Coordinates of C-alpha atoms and ligand atoms in Angstrom, one line a residue:
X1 CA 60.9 -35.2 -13.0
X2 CA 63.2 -34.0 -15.0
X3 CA 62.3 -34.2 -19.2
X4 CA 63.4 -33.4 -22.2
X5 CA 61.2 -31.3 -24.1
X6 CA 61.1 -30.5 -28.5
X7 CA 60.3 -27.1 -28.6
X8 CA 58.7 -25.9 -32.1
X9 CA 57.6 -22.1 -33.0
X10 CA 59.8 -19.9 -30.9
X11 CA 58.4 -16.5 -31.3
X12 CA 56.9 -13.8 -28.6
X13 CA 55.1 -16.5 -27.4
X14 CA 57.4 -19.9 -27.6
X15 CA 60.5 -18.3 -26.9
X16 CA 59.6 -16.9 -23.0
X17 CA 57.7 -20.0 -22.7
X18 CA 60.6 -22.5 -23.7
X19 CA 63.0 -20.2 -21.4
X20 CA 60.5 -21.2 -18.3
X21 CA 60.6 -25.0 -19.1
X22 CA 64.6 -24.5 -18.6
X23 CA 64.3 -22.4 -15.5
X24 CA 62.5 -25.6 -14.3
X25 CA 65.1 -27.6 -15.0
X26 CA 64.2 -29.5 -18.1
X27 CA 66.3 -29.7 -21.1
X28 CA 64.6 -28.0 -24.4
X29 CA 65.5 -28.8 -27.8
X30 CA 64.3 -25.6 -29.9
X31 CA 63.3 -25.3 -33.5
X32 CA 61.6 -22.6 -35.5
X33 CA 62.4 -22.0 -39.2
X34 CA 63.4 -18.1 -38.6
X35 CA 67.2 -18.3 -37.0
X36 CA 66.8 -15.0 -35.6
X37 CA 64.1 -17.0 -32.9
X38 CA 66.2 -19.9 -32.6
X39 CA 69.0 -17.9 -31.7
X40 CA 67.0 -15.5 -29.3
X41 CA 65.8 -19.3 -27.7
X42 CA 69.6 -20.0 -27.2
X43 CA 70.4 -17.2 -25.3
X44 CA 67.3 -18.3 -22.9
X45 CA 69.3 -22.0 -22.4
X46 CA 67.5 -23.5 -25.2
X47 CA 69.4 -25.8 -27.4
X48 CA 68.9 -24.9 -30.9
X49 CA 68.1 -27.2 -33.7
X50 CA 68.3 -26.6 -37.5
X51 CA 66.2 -29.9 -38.1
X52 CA 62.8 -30.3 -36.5
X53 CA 62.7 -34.7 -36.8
X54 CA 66.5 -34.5 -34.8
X55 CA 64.8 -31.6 -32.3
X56 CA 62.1 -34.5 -31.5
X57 CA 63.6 -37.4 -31.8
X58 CA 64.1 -38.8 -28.1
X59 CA 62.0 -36.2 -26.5
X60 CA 59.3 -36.9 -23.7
X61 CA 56.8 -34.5 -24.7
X62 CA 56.6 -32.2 -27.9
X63 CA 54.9 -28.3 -27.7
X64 CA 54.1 -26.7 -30.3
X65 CA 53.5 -22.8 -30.5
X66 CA 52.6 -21.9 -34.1
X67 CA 50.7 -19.0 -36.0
X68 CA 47.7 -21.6 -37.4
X69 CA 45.6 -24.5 -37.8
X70 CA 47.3 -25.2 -41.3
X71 CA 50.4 -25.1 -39.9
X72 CA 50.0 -27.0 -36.6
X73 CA 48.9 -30.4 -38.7
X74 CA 51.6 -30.2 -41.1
X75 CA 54.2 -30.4 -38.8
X76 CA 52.3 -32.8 -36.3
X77 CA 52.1 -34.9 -40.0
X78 CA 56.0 -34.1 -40.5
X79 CA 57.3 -35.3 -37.1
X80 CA 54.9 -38.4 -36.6
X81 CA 57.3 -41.3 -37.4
X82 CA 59.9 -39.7 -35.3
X83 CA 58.2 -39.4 -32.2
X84 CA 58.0 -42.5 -29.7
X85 CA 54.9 -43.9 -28.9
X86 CA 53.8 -42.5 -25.1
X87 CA 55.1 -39.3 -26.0
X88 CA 52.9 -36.4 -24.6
X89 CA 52.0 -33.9 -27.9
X90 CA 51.0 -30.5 -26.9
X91 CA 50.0 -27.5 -29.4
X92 CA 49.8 -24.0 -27.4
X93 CA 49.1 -22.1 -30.7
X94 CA 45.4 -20.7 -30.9
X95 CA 44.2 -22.2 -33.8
X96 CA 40.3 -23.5 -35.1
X97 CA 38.6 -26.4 -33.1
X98 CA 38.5 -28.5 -36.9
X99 CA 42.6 -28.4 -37.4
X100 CA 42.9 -29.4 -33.5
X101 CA 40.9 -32.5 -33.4
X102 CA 42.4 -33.8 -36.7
X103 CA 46.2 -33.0 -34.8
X104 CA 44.7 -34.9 -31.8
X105 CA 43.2 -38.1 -34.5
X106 CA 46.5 -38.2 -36.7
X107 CA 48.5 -38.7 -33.5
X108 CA 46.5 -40.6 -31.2
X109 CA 46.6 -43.3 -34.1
X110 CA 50.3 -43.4 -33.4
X111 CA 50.1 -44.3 -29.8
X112 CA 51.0 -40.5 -28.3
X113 CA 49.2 -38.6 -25.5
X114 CA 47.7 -35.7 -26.9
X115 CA 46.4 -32.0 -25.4
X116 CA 45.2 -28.5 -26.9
X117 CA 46.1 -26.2 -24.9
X118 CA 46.0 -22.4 -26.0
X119 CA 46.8 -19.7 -23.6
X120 CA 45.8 -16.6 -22.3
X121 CA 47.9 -13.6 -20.5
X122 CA 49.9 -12.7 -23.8
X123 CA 53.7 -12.2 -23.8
X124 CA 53.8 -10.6 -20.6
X125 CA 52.7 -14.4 -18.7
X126 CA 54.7 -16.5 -21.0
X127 CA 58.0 -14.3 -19.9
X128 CA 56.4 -15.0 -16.0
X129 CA 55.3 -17.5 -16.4
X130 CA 51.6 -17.2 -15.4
X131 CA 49.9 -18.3 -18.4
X132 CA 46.1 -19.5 -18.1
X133 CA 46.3 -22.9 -20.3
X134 CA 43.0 -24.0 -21.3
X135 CA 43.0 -28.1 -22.0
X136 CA 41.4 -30.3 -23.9
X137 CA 42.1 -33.8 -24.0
X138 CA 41.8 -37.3 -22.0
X139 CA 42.3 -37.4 -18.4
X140 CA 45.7 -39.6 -19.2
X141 CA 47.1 -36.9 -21.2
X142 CA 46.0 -34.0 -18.9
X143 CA 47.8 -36.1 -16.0
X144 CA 50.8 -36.2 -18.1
X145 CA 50.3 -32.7 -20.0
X146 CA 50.1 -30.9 -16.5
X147 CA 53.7 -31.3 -14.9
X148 CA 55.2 -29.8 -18.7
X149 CA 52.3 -26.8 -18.7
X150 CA 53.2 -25.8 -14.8
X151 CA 56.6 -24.1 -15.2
X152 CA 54.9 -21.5 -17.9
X153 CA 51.0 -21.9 -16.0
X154 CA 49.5 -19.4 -13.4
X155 CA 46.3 -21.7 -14.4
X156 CA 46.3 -25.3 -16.1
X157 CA 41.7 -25.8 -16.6
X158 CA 40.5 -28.9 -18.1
X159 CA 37.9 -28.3 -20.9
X160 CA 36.8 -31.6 -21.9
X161 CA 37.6 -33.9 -24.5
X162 CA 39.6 -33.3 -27.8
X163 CA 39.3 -29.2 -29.0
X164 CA 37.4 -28.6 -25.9
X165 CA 40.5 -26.1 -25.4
X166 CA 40.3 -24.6 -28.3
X167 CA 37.0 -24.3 -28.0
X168 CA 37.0 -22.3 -24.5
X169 CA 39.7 -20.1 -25.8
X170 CA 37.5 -18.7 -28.7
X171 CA 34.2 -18.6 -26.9
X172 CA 35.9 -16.4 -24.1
X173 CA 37.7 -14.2 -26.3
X174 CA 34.4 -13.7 -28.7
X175 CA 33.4 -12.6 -25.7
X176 CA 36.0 -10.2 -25.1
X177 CA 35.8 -8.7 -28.1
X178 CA 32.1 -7.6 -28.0
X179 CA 32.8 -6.7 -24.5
X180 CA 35.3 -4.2 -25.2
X181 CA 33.1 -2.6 -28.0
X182 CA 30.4 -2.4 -25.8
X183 CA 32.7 -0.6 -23.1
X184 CA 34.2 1.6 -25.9
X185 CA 30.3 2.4 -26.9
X186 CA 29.5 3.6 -23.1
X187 CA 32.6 5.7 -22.9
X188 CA 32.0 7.1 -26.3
X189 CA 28.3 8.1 -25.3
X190 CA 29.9 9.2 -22.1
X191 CA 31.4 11.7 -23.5
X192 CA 28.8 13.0 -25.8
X193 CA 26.7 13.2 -22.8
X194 CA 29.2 15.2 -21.0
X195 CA 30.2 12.1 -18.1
X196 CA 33.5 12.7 -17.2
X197 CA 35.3 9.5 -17.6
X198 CA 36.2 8.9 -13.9
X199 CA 32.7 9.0 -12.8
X200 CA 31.3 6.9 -15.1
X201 CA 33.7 4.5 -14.6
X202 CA 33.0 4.4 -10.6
X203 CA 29.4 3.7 -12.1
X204 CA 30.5 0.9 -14.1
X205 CA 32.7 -1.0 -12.3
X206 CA 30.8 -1.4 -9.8
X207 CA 27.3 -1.9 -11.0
X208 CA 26.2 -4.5 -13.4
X209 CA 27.9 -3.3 -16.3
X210 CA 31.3 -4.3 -14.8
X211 CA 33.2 -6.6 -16.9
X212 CA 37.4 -6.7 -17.4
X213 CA 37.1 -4.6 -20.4
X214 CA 36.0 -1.7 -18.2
X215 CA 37.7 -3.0 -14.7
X216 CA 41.3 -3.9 -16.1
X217 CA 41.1 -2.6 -19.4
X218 CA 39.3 0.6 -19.5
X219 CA 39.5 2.2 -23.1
X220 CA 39.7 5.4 -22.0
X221 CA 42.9 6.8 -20.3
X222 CA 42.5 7.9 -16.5
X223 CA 40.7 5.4 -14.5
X224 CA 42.7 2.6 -14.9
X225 CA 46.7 3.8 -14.6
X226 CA 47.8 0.1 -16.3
X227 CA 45.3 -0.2 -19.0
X228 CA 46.7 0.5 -22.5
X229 CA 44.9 3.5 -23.2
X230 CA 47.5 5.4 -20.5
X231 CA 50.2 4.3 -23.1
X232 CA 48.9 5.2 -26.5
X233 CA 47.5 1.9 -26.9
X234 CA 50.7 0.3 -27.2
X235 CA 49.1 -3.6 -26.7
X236 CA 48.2 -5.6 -24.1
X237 CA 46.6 -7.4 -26.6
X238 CA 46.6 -6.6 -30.3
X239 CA 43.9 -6.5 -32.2
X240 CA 45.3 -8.0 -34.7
X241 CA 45.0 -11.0 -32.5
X242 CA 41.8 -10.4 -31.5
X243 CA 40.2 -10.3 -34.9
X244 CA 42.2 -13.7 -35.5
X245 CA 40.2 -15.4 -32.5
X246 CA 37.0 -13.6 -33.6
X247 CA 37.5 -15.1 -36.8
X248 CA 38.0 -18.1 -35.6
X249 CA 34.7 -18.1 -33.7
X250 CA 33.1 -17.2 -36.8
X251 CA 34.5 -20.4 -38.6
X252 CA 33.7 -22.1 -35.8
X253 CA 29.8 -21.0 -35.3
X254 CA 29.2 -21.9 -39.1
X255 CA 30.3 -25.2 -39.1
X256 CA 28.7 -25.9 -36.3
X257 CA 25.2 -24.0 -37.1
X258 CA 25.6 -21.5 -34.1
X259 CA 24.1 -17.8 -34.2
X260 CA 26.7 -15.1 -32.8
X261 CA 25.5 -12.5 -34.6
X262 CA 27.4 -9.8 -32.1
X263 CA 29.9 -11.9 -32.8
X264 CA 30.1 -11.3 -36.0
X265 CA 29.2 -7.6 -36.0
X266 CA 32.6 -7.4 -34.0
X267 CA 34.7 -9.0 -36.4
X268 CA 33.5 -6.7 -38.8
X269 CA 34.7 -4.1 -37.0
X270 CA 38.0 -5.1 -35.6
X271 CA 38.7 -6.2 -39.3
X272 CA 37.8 -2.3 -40.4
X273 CA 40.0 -1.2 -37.4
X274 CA 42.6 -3.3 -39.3
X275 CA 42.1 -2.5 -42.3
X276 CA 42.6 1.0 -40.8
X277 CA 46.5 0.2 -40.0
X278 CA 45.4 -0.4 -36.1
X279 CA 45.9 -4.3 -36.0
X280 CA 49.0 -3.3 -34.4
X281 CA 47.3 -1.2 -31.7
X282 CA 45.7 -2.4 -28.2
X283 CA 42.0 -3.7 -29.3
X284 CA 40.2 -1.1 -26.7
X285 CA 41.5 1.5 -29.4
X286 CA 38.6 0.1 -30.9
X287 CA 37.3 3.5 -29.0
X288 CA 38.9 5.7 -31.7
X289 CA 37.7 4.2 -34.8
X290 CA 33.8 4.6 -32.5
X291 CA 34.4 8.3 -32.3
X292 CA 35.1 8.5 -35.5
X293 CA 38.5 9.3 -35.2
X294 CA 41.3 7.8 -37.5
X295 CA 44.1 7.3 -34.6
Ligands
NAD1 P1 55.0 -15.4 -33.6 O1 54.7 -15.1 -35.0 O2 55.8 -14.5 -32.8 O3 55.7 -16.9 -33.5 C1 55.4 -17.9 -34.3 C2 56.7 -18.6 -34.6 O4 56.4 -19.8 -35.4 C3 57.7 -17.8 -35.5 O5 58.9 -17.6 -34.8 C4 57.8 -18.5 -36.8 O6 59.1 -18.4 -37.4 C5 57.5 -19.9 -36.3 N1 57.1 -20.9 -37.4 C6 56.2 -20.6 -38.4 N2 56.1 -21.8 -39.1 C7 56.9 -22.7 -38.6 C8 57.2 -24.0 -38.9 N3 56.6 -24.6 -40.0 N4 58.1 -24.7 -38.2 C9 58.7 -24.1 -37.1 N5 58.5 -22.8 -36.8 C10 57.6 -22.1 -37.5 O7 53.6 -15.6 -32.9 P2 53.2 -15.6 -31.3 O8 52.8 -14.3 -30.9 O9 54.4 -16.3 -30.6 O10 51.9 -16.6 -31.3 C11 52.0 -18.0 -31.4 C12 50.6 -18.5 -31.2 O11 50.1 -18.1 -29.9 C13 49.6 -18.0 -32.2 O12 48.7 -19.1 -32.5 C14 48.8 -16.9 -31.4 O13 47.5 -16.7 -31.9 C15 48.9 -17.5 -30.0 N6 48.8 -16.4 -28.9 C16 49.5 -15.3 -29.0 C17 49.4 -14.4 -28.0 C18 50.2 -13.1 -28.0 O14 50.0 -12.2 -27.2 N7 51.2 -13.0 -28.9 C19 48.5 -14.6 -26.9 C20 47.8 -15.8 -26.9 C21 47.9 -16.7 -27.9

Protein backbone atom coordinates (compact mmCIF):
# COMPACT_ATOMS: atom_id res chain seq x y z
CA UNK A 1 0.00 0.00 0.00
CA UNK A 2 0.91 3.00 -0.95
CA UNK A 3 1.52 5.82 2.31
CA UNK A 4 2.46 8.90 3.04
CA UNK A 5 5.22 9.09 5.34
CA UNK A 6 6.58 12.49 7.79
CA UNK A 7 10.06 12.08 7.71
CA UNK A 8 12.02 13.90 10.74
CA UNK A 9 16.01 14.04 11.22
CA UNK A 10 17.48 13.70 7.81
CA UNK A 11 21.12 13.18 8.30
CA UNK A 12 23.66 10.17 7.28
CA UNK A 13 21.19 8.06 8.60
CA UNK A 14 17.53 9.58 7.67
CA UNK A 15 18.34 10.92 4.47
CA UNK A 16 19.32 7.25 2.59
CA UNK A 17 16.69 5.86 4.62
CA UNK A 18 13.85 8.43 3.52
CA UNK A 19 15.30 8.09 -0.19
CA UNK A 20 14.36 4.12 0.09
CA UNK A 21 10.79 4.72 1.36
CA UNK A 22 10.46 6.80 -2.12
CA UNK A 23 12.11 4.12 -4.23
CA UNK A 24 9.18 2.08 -2.70
CA UNK A 25 6.81 4.18 -3.94
CA UNK A 26 5.59 6.08 -0.95
CA UNK A 27 5.38 9.74 -0.68
CA UNK A 28 7.76 11.36 2.11
CA UNK A 29 7.37 14.67 3.61
CA UNK A 30 10.93 15.56 5.09
CA UNK A 31 11.93 17.81 7.89
CA UNK A 32 15.18 18.44 9.76
CA UNK A 33 16.09 21.86 11.18
CA UNK A 34 19.60 22.01 9.13
CA UNK A 35 18.47 23.01 5.24
CA UNK A 36 21.54 21.66 4.02
CA UNK A 37 19.71 17.89 4.91
CA UNK A 38 16.56 18.91 3.87
CA UNK A 39 17.82 19.87 0.68
CA UNK A 40 20.13 16.79 0.20
CA UNK A 41 16.54 14.77 1.12
CA UNK A 42 15.04 16.66 -1.91
CA UNK A 43 17.34 15.67 -4.41
CA UNK A 44 16.55 11.91 -3.14
CA UNK A 45 12.46 12.68 -4.06
CA UNK A 46 11.77 13.75 -0.71
CA UNK A 47 9.50 16.68 -0.29
CA UNK A 48 10.91 19.14 1.95
CA UNK A 49 9.16 20.85 4.74
CA UNK A 50 10.24 24.06 6.68
CA UNK A 51 7.51 23.22 9.44
CA UNK A 52 7.61 19.90 11.25
CA UNK A 53 3.40 20.09 12.49
CA UNK A 54 2.60 20.73 8.33
CA UNK A 55 5.41 17.71 7.47
CA UNK A 56 2.95 15.41 9.79
CA UNK A 57 -0.15 16.66 9.49
CA UNK A 58 -2.05 13.97 7.23
CA UNK A 59 0.63 11.41 7.33
CA UNK A 60 0.08 7.57 7.87
CA UNK A 61 3.06 6.83 9.83
CA UNK A 62 5.70 9.29 11.33
CA UNK A 63 9.86 8.16 11.64
CA UNK A 64 11.91 9.75 13.39
CA UNK A 65 15.83 9.59 13.10
CA UNK A 66 17.39 11.86 15.66
CA UNK A 67 20.77 12.23 17.66
CA UNK A 68 19.00 11.49 21.37
CA UNK A 69 16.64 10.61 23.90
CA UNK A 70 16.17 14.33 24.82
CA UNK A 71 15.41 15.16 21.56
CA UNK A 72 13.21 12.23 20.42
CA UNK A 73 10.44 13.22 23.31
CA UNK A 74 10.47 16.79 22.53
CA UNK A 75 9.46 16.48 19.20
CA UNK A 76 7.08 13.40 19.77
CA UNK A 77 5.58 16.22 22.63
CA UNK A 78 5.76 18.90 19.71
CA UNK A 79 3.85 17.05 16.99
CA UNK A 80 1.19 15.13 19.27
CA UNK A 81 -1.94 17.20 18.61
CA UNK A 82 -1.20 17.08 14.97
CA UNK A 83 -1.01 13.67 14.40
CA UNK A 84 -4.29 11.48 13.73
CA UNK A 85 -5.16 9.00 15.99
CA UNK A 86 -4.13 5.31 14.27
CA UNK A 87 -1.14 6.84 13.06
CA UNK A 88 1.89 4.40 13.27
CA UNK A 89 5.01 6.52 15.33
CA UNK A 90 8.33 5.11 14.71
CA UNK A 91 11.77 6.53 16.30
CA UNK A 92 14.91 4.78 14.42
CA UNK A 93 17.35 7.06 16.45
CA UNK A 94 19.42 5.00 19.10
CA UNK A 95 18.64 6.58 22.06
CA UNK A 96 18.31 5.18 26.19
CA UNK A 97 15.50 2.58 26.96
CA UNK A 98 13.96 5.51 29.75
CA UNK A 99 13.40 8.45 26.91
CA UNK A 100 11.81 5.46 24.60
CA UNK A 101 9.20 4.20 26.83
CA UNK A 102 8.13 7.74 27.90
CA UNK A 103 7.84 8.54 23.68
CA UNK A 104 5.88 5.22 23.53
CA UNK A 105 3.48 6.45 27.00
CA UNK A 106 3.08 10.11 25.79
CA UNK A 107 1.75 8.82 22.46
CA UNK A 108 -0.04 5.73 23.09
CA UNK A 109 -2.27 8.11 25.30
CA UNK A 110 -3.16 9.77 22.12
CA UNK A 111 -4.57 6.77 20.35
CA UNK A 112 -1.20 6.15 17.85
CA UNK A 113 0.60 2.84 17.14
CA UNK A 114 3.89 3.10 18.48
CA UNK A 115 7.51 1.14 17.79
CA UNK A 116 11.42 1.62 18.73
CA UNK A 117 13.19 0.56 16.29
CA UNK A 118 17.00 1.46 16.13
CA UNK A 119 19.16 -0.01 13.49
CA UNK A 120 22.14 -1.62 12.71
CA UNK A 121 24.44 -1.78 9.41
CA UNK A 122 25.39 2.14 9.57
CA UNK A 123 25.16 4.43 6.48
CA UNK A 124 26.23 1.96 4.15
CA UNK A 125 22.47 -0.27 4.80
CA UNK A 126 20.44 2.72 5.08
CA UNK A 127 21.73 3.84 1.38
CA UNK A 128 20.87 -0.21 0.48
CA UNK A 129 18.67 -0.53 2.17
CA UNK A 130 19.51 -3.59 4.38
CA UNK A 131 19.27 -2.24 7.71
CA UNK A 132 18.74 -4.78 10.74
CA UNK A 133 15.71 -2.92 12.67
CA UNK A 134 15.41 -4.17 16.08
CA UNK A 135 11.54 -3.60 17.39
CA UNK A 136 9.92 -3.11 20.34
CA UNK A 137 6.39 -2.63 20.70
CA UNK A 138 2.79 -4.38 20.59
CA UNK A 139 2.09 -6.94 18.04
CA UNK A 140 -0.61 -4.30 16.44
CA UNK A 141 2.03 -1.84 15.89
CA UNK A 142 4.76 -4.33 14.71
CA UNK A 143 2.01 -5.58 12.05
CA UNK A 144 1.65 -2.04 11.07
CA UNK A 145 5.39 -0.80 11.68
CA UNK A 146 6.68 -3.72 9.34
CA UNK A 147 5.36 -2.85 5.77
CA UNK A 148 7.10 1.12 6.49
CA UNK A 149 10.50 -0.62 7.96
CA UNK A 150 10.84 -3.19 4.74
CA UNK A 151 11.89 -0.77 1.97
CA UNK A 152 15.11 0.41 4.25
CA UNK A 153 15.16 -3.52 6.22
CA UNK A 154 17.55 -6.46 5.28
CA UNK A 155 16.05 -7.63 8.92
CA UNK A 156 12.79 -6.28 10.82
CA UNK A 157 13.29 -8.67 14.71
CA UNK A 158 10.62 -8.20 17.29
CA UNK A 159 12.16 -7.59 20.81
CA UNK A 160 9.31 -7.44 22.97
CA UNK A 161 7.18 -4.90 24.43
CA UNK A 162 7.89 -1.08 24.71
CA UNK A 163 12.10 -0.28 24.67
CA UNK A 164 12.56 -3.93 24.17
CA UNK A 165 14.43 -2.43 20.89
CA UNK A 166 16.28 -0.15 22.41
CA UNK A 167 17.18 -2.47 24.70
CA UNK A 168 18.60 -5.20 22.22
CA UNK A 169 20.49 -2.55 20.39
CA UNK A 170 22.61 -1.59 23.43
CA UNK A 171 23.05 -4.95 24.93
CA UNK A 172 24.56 -6.14 21.46
CA UNK A 173 26.60 -3.24 20.81
CA UNK A 174 28.05 -3.41 24.70
CA UNK A 175 28.93 -6.35 23.41
CA UNK A 176 30.67 -5.30 20.44
CA UNK A 177 32.57 -3.00 22.05
CA UNK A 178 34.38 -5.28 24.59
CA UNK A 179 34.60 -7.66 21.73
CA UNK A 180 36.65 -5.56 19.69
CA UNK A 181 39.01 -4.68 22.68
CA UNK A 182 39.41 -8.07 23.36
CA UNK A 183 40.34 -8.81 19.53
CA UNK A 184 42.59 -5.65 19.61
CA UNK A 185 44.27 -7.20 22.98
CA UNK A 186 45.08 -10.75 21.09
CA UNK A 187 46.47 -9.03 18.09
CA UNK A 188 48.42 -6.64 20.20
CA UNK A 189 49.95 -9.64 22.23
CA UNK A 190 50.25 -11.25 18.88
CA UNK A 191 52.63 -9.15 17.96
CA UNK A 192 54.67 -8.90 21.01
CA UNK A 193 54.90 -12.59 20.86
CA UNK A 194 56.04 -12.43 17.37
CA UNK A 195 52.49 -14.24 15.58
CA UNK A 196 52.32 -12.93 12.34
CA UNK A 197 48.92 -11.54 12.02
CA UNK A 198 47.70 -13.96 9.25
CA UNK A 199 48.26 -16.96 11.24
CA UNK A 200 46.77 -15.93 14.21
CA UNK A 201 43.92 -14.89 12.59
CA UNK A 202 43.42 -18.58 10.85
CA UNK A 203 43.63 -19.58 14.68
CA UNK A 204 41.04 -17.26 15.66
CA UNK A 205 38.53 -17.38 13.33
CA UNK A 206 38.08 -20.50 13.45
CA UNK A 207 38.39 -21.72 16.90
CA UNK A 208 36.51 -20.49 19.82
CA UNK A 209 37.75 -17.11 19.96
CA UNK A 210 35.90 -16.28 16.67
CA UNK A 211 33.56 -13.48 16.96
CA UNK A 212 32.74 -10.53 13.98
CA UNK A 213 35.30 -8.37 15.54
CA UNK A 214 38.01 -10.65 14.40
CA UNK A 215 35.88 -12.44 11.32
CA UNK A 216 34.55 -9.13 9.59
CA UNK A 217 36.31 -6.67 11.33
CA UNK A 218 39.80 -7.63 12.07
CA UNK A 219 41.78 -4.66 13.67
CA UNK A 220 44.72 -5.41 12.11
CA UNK A 221 45.22 -4.77 8.30
CA UNK A 222 45.80 -8.03 6.16
CA UNK A 223 43.45 -10.77 6.93
CA UNK A 224 40.42 -9.22 6.27
CA UNK A 225 40.74 -7.08 2.72
CA UNK A 226 37.18 -5.07 3.78
CA UNK A 227 37.74 -4.43 7.42
CA UNK A 228 38.69 -0.79 8.13
CA UNK A 229 42.05 -1.36 9.27
CA UNK A 230 43.06 -1.85 5.25
CA UNK A 231 41.81 1.83 4.94
CA UNK A 232 43.33 3.80 7.73
CA UNK A 233 40.48 3.22 9.82
CA UNK A 234 38.40 5.37 7.90
CA UNK A 235 34.82 4.02 9.76
CA UNK A 236 32.69 1.35 9.31
CA UNK A 237 31.60 2.35 12.54
CA UNK A 238 32.81 5.27 14.49
CA UNK A 239 33.70 5.20 17.73
CA UNK A 240 32.34 8.04 18.48
CA UNK A 241 29.14 6.08 18.10
CA UNK A 242 30.25 3.33 19.77
CA UNK A 243 31.06 5.06 22.99
CA UNK A 244 27.50 6.76 22.70
CA UNK A 245 25.81 3.08 22.83
CA UNK A 246 28.34 2.09 25.49
CA UNK A 247 27.26 4.89 27.38
CA UNK A 248 24.08 4.28 26.97
CA UNK A 249 24.40 0.72 28.40
CA UNK A 250 26.02 2.23 31.24
CA UNK A 251 22.93 4.51 32.02
CA UNK A 252 20.98 1.77 31.31
CA UNK A 253 22.78 -0.94 33.81
CA UNK A 254 22.56 1.69 36.77
CA UNK A 255 19.06 2.27 36.67
CA UNK A 256 18.29 -0.82 36.42
CA UNK A 257 20.91 -2.36 39.11
CA UNK A 258 22.90 -4.48 36.50
CA UNK A 259 26.80 -5.25 36.82
CA UNK A 260 28.75 -4.85 33.35
CA UNK A 261 31.76 -4.06 34.70
CA UNK A 262 33.60 -4.90 31.12
CA UNK A 263 31.24 -2.81 30.12
CA UNK A 264 32.23 -0.19 31.74
CA UNK A 265 35.93 -0.70 31.50
CA UNK A 266 35.26 -0.20 27.75
CA UNK A 267 33.63 2.90 27.87
CA UNK A 268 36.43 4.21 29.65
CA UNK A 269 38.46 3.45 27.03
CA UNK A 270 36.68 4.29 23.94
CA UNK A 271 35.95 7.73 25.87
CA UNK A 272 40.09 8.05 26.25
CA UNK A 273 40.35 6.99 22.54
CA UNK A 274 38.02 10.09 22.08
CA UNK A 275 39.37 12.18 24.15
CA UNK A 276 42.46 11.30 21.97
CA UNK A 277 40.80 13.00 18.70
CA UNK A 278 39.89 9.25 17.41
CA UNK A 279 35.97 9.40 17.85
CA UNK A 280 36.17 10.07 14.35
CA UNK A 281 38.17 6.88 13.54
CA UNK A 282 36.82 3.15 12.99
CA UNK A 283 36.45 1.71 16.81
CA UNK A 284 38.93 -1.38 16.09
CA UNK A 285 41.54 1.54 15.98
CA UNK A 286 40.99 1.01 19.48
CA UNK A 287 44.27 -1.26 18.57
CA UNK A 288 46.50 1.79 18.40
CA UNK A 289 45.68 3.57 21.56
CA UNK A 290 46.47 -0.55 23.07
CA UNK A 291 49.90 -0.36 21.62
CA UNK A 292 50.40 2.55 22.89
CA UNK A 293 50.57 4.45 19.90
CA UNK A 294 48.86 7.91 19.50
CA UNK A 295 47.48 7.30 15.73
P1 LIG B 1 23.15 12.95 12.00
O1 LIG B 1 23.72 13.90 13.00
O2 LIG B 1 23.80 12.81 10.67
O3 LIG B 1 21.59 13.29 11.75
C1 LIG B 1 20.71 13.76 12.73
C2 LIG B 1 19.84 14.81 12.06
O4 LIG B 1 18.85 15.24 13.00
C3 LIG B 1 20.62 16.07 11.63
O5 LIG B 1 20.43 16.29 10.24
C4 LIG B 1 20.01 17.18 12.49
O6 LIG B 1 19.96 18.43 11.83
C5 LIG B 1 18.63 16.62 12.75
N1 LIG B 1 17.97 17.20 13.92
C6 LIG B 1 18.49 17.45 15.16
N2 LIG B 1 17.53 17.97 15.96
C7 LIG B 1 16.40 18.06 15.22
C8 LIG B 1 15.08 18.50 15.48
N3 LIG B 1 14.73 18.98 16.70
N4 LIG B 1 14.17 18.46 14.50
C9 LIG B 1 14.51 17.97 13.28
N5 LIG B 1 15.75 17.54 12.95
C10 LIG B 1 16.67 17.59 13.92
O7 LIG B 1 23.09 11.53 12.74
P2 LIG B 1 22.95 10.08 12.08
O8 LIG B 1 24.30 9.48 11.86
O9 LIG B 1 21.97 10.16 10.95
O10 LIG B 1 22.30 9.28 13.31
C11 LIG B 1 20.92 9.39 13.65
C12 LIG B 1 20.60 8.36 14.72
O11 LIG B 1 20.93 7.05 14.23
C13 LIG B 1 21.43 8.51 16.00
O12 LIG B 1 20.60 8.25 17.10
C14 LIG B 1 22.54 7.49 15.86
O13 LIG B 1 23.05 7.04 17.09
C15 LIG B 1 21.81 6.38 15.11
N6 LIG B 1 22.68 5.48 14.33
C16 LIG B 1 23.65 6.00 13.53
C17 LIG B 1 24.45 5.13 12.79
C18 LIG B 1 25.55 5.65 11.87
O14 LIG B 1 26.36 4.84 11.39
N7 LIG B 1 25.59 6.96 11.58
C19 LIG B 1 24.27 3.74 12.89
C20 LIG B 1 23.23 3.25 13.69
C21 LIG B 1 22.44 4.14 14.42
Amino acid sequence: MTMTIAFIGLGNMGGPMAGNLIKAGHSVNGFDLSEAARAAAAERGVSPFEDMAAAVTGADAVITMLPNGGLVKKVWAQIAETVAPGTIMIDSSTIDVDSAIAAHAMMAEKGCLTLDAPVSGGTGGAEAGTLTFMVGGSDDAIAKGREVLEPMAGRVVPCGGAGAGQAAKICNNMLLGISMIGAAEAFALGEKLGLEHQALFDVISTSSGQCWSVNTNCPVPGPVPTSPANNGYKPGFAAALMLKDLRLAQEAALSRGAQIPLGAEAAQMFGLFESLGHGGEDFSGIINFLRGADK
